[in-house]
mmCIF file of C-alpha atoms in Angstrom:
data_model
loop_
_atom_site.group_PDB
_atom_site.id
_atom_site.type_symbol
_atom_site.label_atom_id
_atom_site.label_comp_id
_atom_site.label_asym_id
_atom_site.label_seq_id
_atom_site.Cartn_x
_atom_site.Cartn_y
_atom_site.Cartn_z
ATOM 1 C CA THR Y 580 16.547 8.133 -6.487
ATOM 2 C CA THR Y 581 16.105 6.996 -10.234
ATOM 3 C CA VAL Y 582 14.562 3.805 -10.856
ATOM 4 C CA THR Y 583 14.560 2.643 -14.745
ATOM 5 C CA GLY Y 584 14.636 -0.342 -16.714
ATOM 6 C CA ILE Y 585 11.820 -1.531 -14.018
ATOM 7 C CA ASN Y 586 8.994 -3.944 -16.215
ATOM 8 C CA LYS Y 587 5.894 -2.877 -15.143
ATOM 9 C CA ASN Y 588 1.711 -4.321 -15.400
ATOM 10 C CA TYR Y 589 -1.627 -4.338 -14.686
ATOM 11 C CA LYS Y 590 -0.959 -6.543 -11.457
ATOM 12 C CA ASN Y 591 0.277 -3.697 -9.130
ATOM 13 C CA ALA Y 592 -0.222 -0.295 -8.168
ATOM 14 C CA LEU Y 593 0.915 2.221 -6.052
ATOM 15 C CA ILE Y 594 -2.099 3.370 -3.923
ATOM 16 C CA VAL Y 595 -2.950 5.948 -1.375
ATOM 17 C CA MET Y 596 -5.622 3.888 1.259
ATOM 18 C CA PRO Y 597 -7.913 5.371 3.314
ATOM 19 C CA PRO Y 598 -7.592 3.817 6.884
ATOM 20 C CA VAL Y 599 -9.653 0.472 7.023
ATOM 21 C CA ASP Y 600 -12.001 1.690 9.776
ATOM 22 C CA THR Y 601 -13.089 4.274 7.387
ATOM 23 C CA TRP Y 602 -14.170 0.984 5.213
ATOM 24 C CA GLY Y 603 -17.567 0.341 6.087
ATOM 25 C CA PRO Y 604 -19.571 3.068 3.928
ATOM 26 C CA ILE Y 605 -17.278 2.776 1.379
ATOM 27 C CA GLN Y 606 -17.744 -0.927 0.782
ATOM 28 C CA ALA Y 607 -20.954 -0.458 1.212
ATOM 29 C CA ILE Y 608 -21.994 0.986 -1.875
ATOM 30 C CA ARG Y 609 -18.537 -0.440 -3.683
ATOM 31 C CA THR Y 610 -20.296 -4.480 -2.949
ATOM 32 C CA LYS Y 611 -23.349 -3.358 -5.140
ATOM 33 C CA TYR Y 612 -22.096 -0.789 -7.659
ATOM 34 C CA ASP Y 613 -18.064 -1.644 -8.146
ATOM 35 C CA PRO Y 614 -18.120 -4.390 -9.761
ATOM 36 C CA ALA Y 615 -13.902 -4.504 -9.339
ATOM 37 C CA TYR Y 616 -15.115 -4.480 -5.633
ATOM 38 C CA VAL Y 617 -13.935 -8.146 -4.743
ATOM 39 C CA ARG Y 618 -10.227 -7.087 -6.411
ATOM 40 C CA TRP Y 619 -8.793 -4.199 -4.934
ATOM 41 C CA MET Y 620 -9.337 -2.273 -1.696
ATOM 42 C CA PRO Y 621 -10.992 1.338 -1.561
ATOM 43 C CA HIS Y 622 -7.714 3.378 -2.504
ATOM 44 C CA ILE Y 623 -6.291 6.388 -5.124
ATOM 45 C CA ASN Y 624 -4.487 4.760 -8.010
ATOM 46 C CA MET Y 625 -1.459 6.916 -7.866
ATOM 47 C CA VAL Y 626 1.101 5.007 -10.563
ATOM 48 C CA TRP Y 627 -1.118 2.240 -12.299
ATOM 49 C CA PRO Y 628 0.401 -0.468 -14.183
ATOM 50 C CA PHE Y 629 3.166 0.236 -11.682
ATOM 51 C CA ALA Y 630 6.518 -2.346 -11.504
ATOM 52 C CA THR Y 631 6.177 -6.548 -11.199
ATOM 53 C CA PRO Y 632 6.913 -7.709 -7.932
ATOM 54 C CA VAL Y 633 11.153 -8.717 -8.520
ATOM 55 C CA SER Y 634 11.005 -4.327 -8.571
ATOM 56 C CA HIS Y 635 9.177 -4.079 -5.584
ATOM 57 C CA GLU Y 636 12.069 -3.514 -2.971
ATOM 58 C CA LYS Y 637 14.195 -1.232 -4.782
ATOM 59 C CA CYS Y 638 10.870 0.179 -5.820
ATOM 60 C CA ALA Y 639 9.820 0.970 -2.020
ATOM 61 C CA ASP Y 640 13.943 1.976 -0.900
ATOM 62 C CA ALA Y 641 13.874 3.991 -3.822
ATOM 63 C CA LEU Y 642 10.434 5.769 -2.172
ATOM 64 C CA LYS Y 643 11.244 5.927 1.090
ATOM 65 C CA GLU Y 644 13.839 8.101 0.281
ATOM 66 C CA ALA Y 645 11.807 10.485 -1.657
ATOM 67 C CA LEU Y 646 8.863 11.449 0.040
ATOM 68 C CA LYS Y 647 11.397 12.193 3.764
ATOM 69 C CA ARG Y 648 10.402 15.459 3.061
ATOM 70 C CA THR Y 649 7.617 14.817 2.072
ATOM 71 C CA ALA Y 650 4.694 16.387 4.752
ATOM 72 C CA PRO Y 651 1.816 14.682 5.606
ATOM 73 C CA PHE Y 652 -1.402 16.248 4.859
ATOM 74 C CA GLU Y 653 -5.611 15.551 5.222
ATOM 75 C CA VAL Y 654 -8.247 14.429 2.172
ATOM 76 C CA HIS Y 655 -11.626 14.999 2.464
ATOM 77 C CA PHE Y 656 -14.095 12.180 0.949
ATOM 78 C CA ASN Y 657 -17.057 14.919 0.682
ATOM 79 C CA ASP Y 658 -19.038 13.689 -1.743
ATOM 80 C CA PHE Y 659 -19.681 12.170 -4.894
ATOM 81 C CA ASP Y 660 -18.727 12.921 -8.429
ATOM 82 C CA VAL Y 661 -19.002 11.503 -11.781
ATOM 83 C CA PHE Y 662 -16.578 10.340 -14.693
ATOM 84 C CA GLU Y 663 -19.658 10.433 -17.160
ATOM 85 C CA LYS Y 664 -19.194 8.159 -20.431
ATOM 86 C CA SER Y 665 -20.586 8.787 -23.311
ATOM 87 C CA ARG Y 666 -19.892 4.539 -23.949
ATOM 88 C CA GLY Y 667 -20.848 1.713 -20.895
ATOM 89 C CA PRO Y 668 -20.878 3.060 -18.025
ATOM 90 C CA HIS Y 669 -20.065 6.303 -15.542
ATOM 91 C CA VAL Y 670 -17.379 5.847 -12.843
ATOM 92 C CA LEU Y 671 -19.448 7.579 -9.697
ATOM 93 C CA PHE Y 672 -16.328 8.029 -6.837
ATOM 94 C CA LEU Y 673 -15.835 9.803 -4.169
ATOM 95 C CA ASN Y 674 -13.450 12.852 -4.799
ATOM 96 C CA PRO Y 675 -10.817 14.312 -2.510
ATOM 97 C CA THR Y 676 -10.889 17.984 -1.136
ATOM 98 C CA THR Y 677 -9.132 20.120 1.561
ATOM 99 C CA ALA Y 678 -11.921 20.540 4.541
ATOM 100 C CA SER Y 679 -12.112 24.065 2.168
ATOM 101 C CA GLY Y 680 -13.104 21.658 -0.457
ATOM 102 C CA THR Y 681 -11.095 22.474 -2.706
ATOM 103 C CA ARG Y 682 -8.482 20.236 -4.947
ATOM 104 C CA VAL Y 683 -6.266 18.445 -3.100
ATOM 105 C CA ASN Y 684 -2.322 19.677 -4.869
ATOM 106 C CA GLN Y 685 -1.142 17.888 -2.655
ATOM 107 C CA LEU Y 686 -2.055 14.852 -4.196
ATOM 108 C CA HIS Y 687 -0.638 16.076 -8.009
ATOM 109 C CA ASP Y 688 3.088 16.669 -6.225
ATOM 110 C CA LEU Y 689 2.970 13.333 -4.330
ATOM 111 C CA GLN Y 690 2.344 11.436 -7.779
ATOM 112 C CA LYS Y 691 5.150 14.157 -9.520
ATOM 113 C CA VAL Y 692 7.314 13.003 -6.328
ATOM 114 C CA MET Y 693 6.572 9.582 -7.622
ATOM 115 C CA LEU Y 694 6.853 9.397 -11.389
ATOM 116 C CA ARG Y 695 10.514 11.408 -10.750
ATOM 117 C CA CYS Y 696 11.378 7.858 -8.800
ATOM 118 C CA PHE Y 697 10.336 6.265 -12.764
ATOM 119 C CA PRO Y 698 10.095 6.809 -15.090
ATOM 120 C CA ASP Y 699 9.453 4.486 -17.157
ATOM 121 C CA CYS Y 700 6.107 4.599 -15.336
ATOM 122 C CA ASP Y 701 4.594 7.757 -16.371
ATOM 123 C CA THR Y 702 2.183 7.102 -18.588
ATOM 124 C CA ASP Y 703 -0.049 10.198 -18.611
ATOM 125 C CA SER Y 704 0.184 13.839 -18.846
ATOM 126 C CA PRO Y 705 -0.306 14.936 -15.730
ATOM 127 C CA GLU Y 706 -3.044 16.669 -16.356
ATOM 128 C CA ALA Y 707 -4.804 13.605 -17.705
ATOM 129 C CA PHE Y 708 -4.672 12.693 -13.668
ATOM 130 C CA HIS Y 709 -7.726 13.107 -11.740
ATOM 131 C CA PRO Y 710 -6.874 11.618 -8.196
ATOM 132 C CA HIS Y 711 -9.841 9.512 -7.088
ATOM 133 C CA LEU Y 712 -12.044 6.520 -5.116
ATOM 134 C CA THR Y 713 -14.470 4.353 -7.208
ATOM 135 C CA VAL Y 714 -17.046 3.746 -5.572
ATOM 136 C CA GLY Y 715 -19.694 1.959 -9.091
ATOM 137 C CA LYS Y 716 -19.709 1.824 -12.043
ATOM 138 C CA LEU Y 717 -23.246 2.989 -12.962
ATOM 139 C CA ALA Y 718 -25.407 3.890 -15.730
ATOM 140 C CA GLY Y 719 -25.917 7.863 -16.303
ATOM 141 C CA HIS Y 720 -29.529 7.720 -14.925
ATOM 142 C CA MET Y 721 -29.109 5.349 -11.842
ATOM 143 C CA VAL Y 722 -26.462 8.090 -10.835
ATOM 144 C CA ALA Y 723 -29.056 10.959 -8.700
ATOM 145 C CA ASN Y 724 -30.030 7.253 -7.203
ATOM 146 C CA VAL Y 725 -27.088 5.640 -5.470
ATOM 147 C CA ARG Y 726 -25.881 9.633 -4.287
ATOM 148 C CA LYS Y 727 -28.844 9.679 -2.687
ATOM 149 C CA GLU Y 728 -29.292 6.148 -1.113
ATOM 150 C CA ALA Y 729 -25.848 6.211 -0.049
ATOM 151 C CA GLN Y 730 -27.246 8.954 1.880
ATOM 152 C CA TRP Y 731 -23.066 10.224 2.652
ATOM 153 C CA LYS Y 732 -20.922 10.977 5.545
ATOM 154 C CA PRO Y 733 -18.138 13.004 4.830
ATOM 155 C CA PHE Y 734 -14.627 11.402 6.041
ATOM 156 C CA SER Y 735 -11.559 12.848 6.480
ATOM 157 C CA PHE Y 736 -7.657 11.140 7.386
ATOM 158 C CA THR Y 737 -4.492 12.265 6.903
ATOM 159 C CA VAL Y 738 -2.080 10.488 3.973
ATOM 160 C CA SER Y 739 0.789 9.675 6.356
ATOM 161 C CA GLU Y 740 2.098 6.936 4.001
ATOM 162 C CA VAL Y 741 1.967 5.298 0.015
ATOM 163 C CA TYR Y 742 1.338 1.268 -0.790
ATOM 164 C CA ILE Y 743 3.150 -0.548 -3.396
ATOM 165 C CA ILE Y 744 0.419 -3.318 -3.559
ATOM 166 C CA SER Y 745 -0.173 -6.405 -6.086
ATOM 167 C CA ARG Y 746 -2.177 -9.127 -7.587
ATOM 168 C CA PRO Y 747 -0.595 -12.882 -9.020
ATOM 169 C CA ASP Y 748 -3.580 -13.205 -11.414
ATOM 170 C CA ASP Y 749 -6.109 -11.176 -12.342
ATOM 171 C CA THR Y 750 -9.017 -13.918 -9.682
ATOM 172 C CA THR Y 751 -6.668 -12.952 -6.886
ATOM 173 C CA PRO Y 752 -7.077 -9.420 -5.156
ATOM 174 C CA PHE Y 753 -5.050 -7.254 -4.506
ATOM 175 C CA THR Y 754 -2.307 -7.388 -1.097
ATOM 176 C CA VAL Y 755 -0.393 -4.253 0.252
ATOM 177 C CA GLN Y 756 3.612 -5.677 -0.548
ATOM 178 C CA HIS Y 757 5.747 -2.300 0.943
ATOM 179 C CA THR Y 758 4.253 0.500 2.985
ATOM 180 C CA ILE Y 759 5.789 2.711 2.486
ATOM 181 C CA PRO Y 760 5.674 6.804 5.062
ATOM 182 C CA LEU Y 761 6.060 10.413 3.862
ATOM 183 C CA GLY Y 762 7.870 13.312 6.253
ATOM 184 C CA THR Y 763 10.476 10.770 8.645
ATOM 185 C CA GLY Y 764 13.212 13.677 7.777
ATOM 186 C CA LEU Y 765 11.232 16.504 8.921
#
């Protein structure tokens, strides 16, 4: 199912989110180094900006249908990586990988399915999509220290759901509006 003609904005997103019981170590880093800590839960943005709330129900229904044959899959967060910026702070993130440490192709495939559902939300080229879970924004000279200080313990989880999240204004944190399961038709 394709949903077109939707309005989108930056107060709405379609995300993958680790289970709440894995958040502790992530949030311990984010509280210190991520200025968006209060606004965003730990997540991987799949589509952002996304449809405004008036379209959420229609979008959730379309996703449920589109993701029926998408099998749940495992992601691992073994280490940090960094987007180095020539201006402004570097972005420190957890890099989702497979068990063997390679790219999680299923995240890219999942985003393709989503963008087929919502072509009005396709803002980047497929090559521009770099799934990641941001944990901080900091000066380049601090990256190595934060990596060492964090004493990261790898974890993994099964991506079995995606979430439509929203916030009504620029000061309110995002909340989950819809939970869409993967693989219900398998």
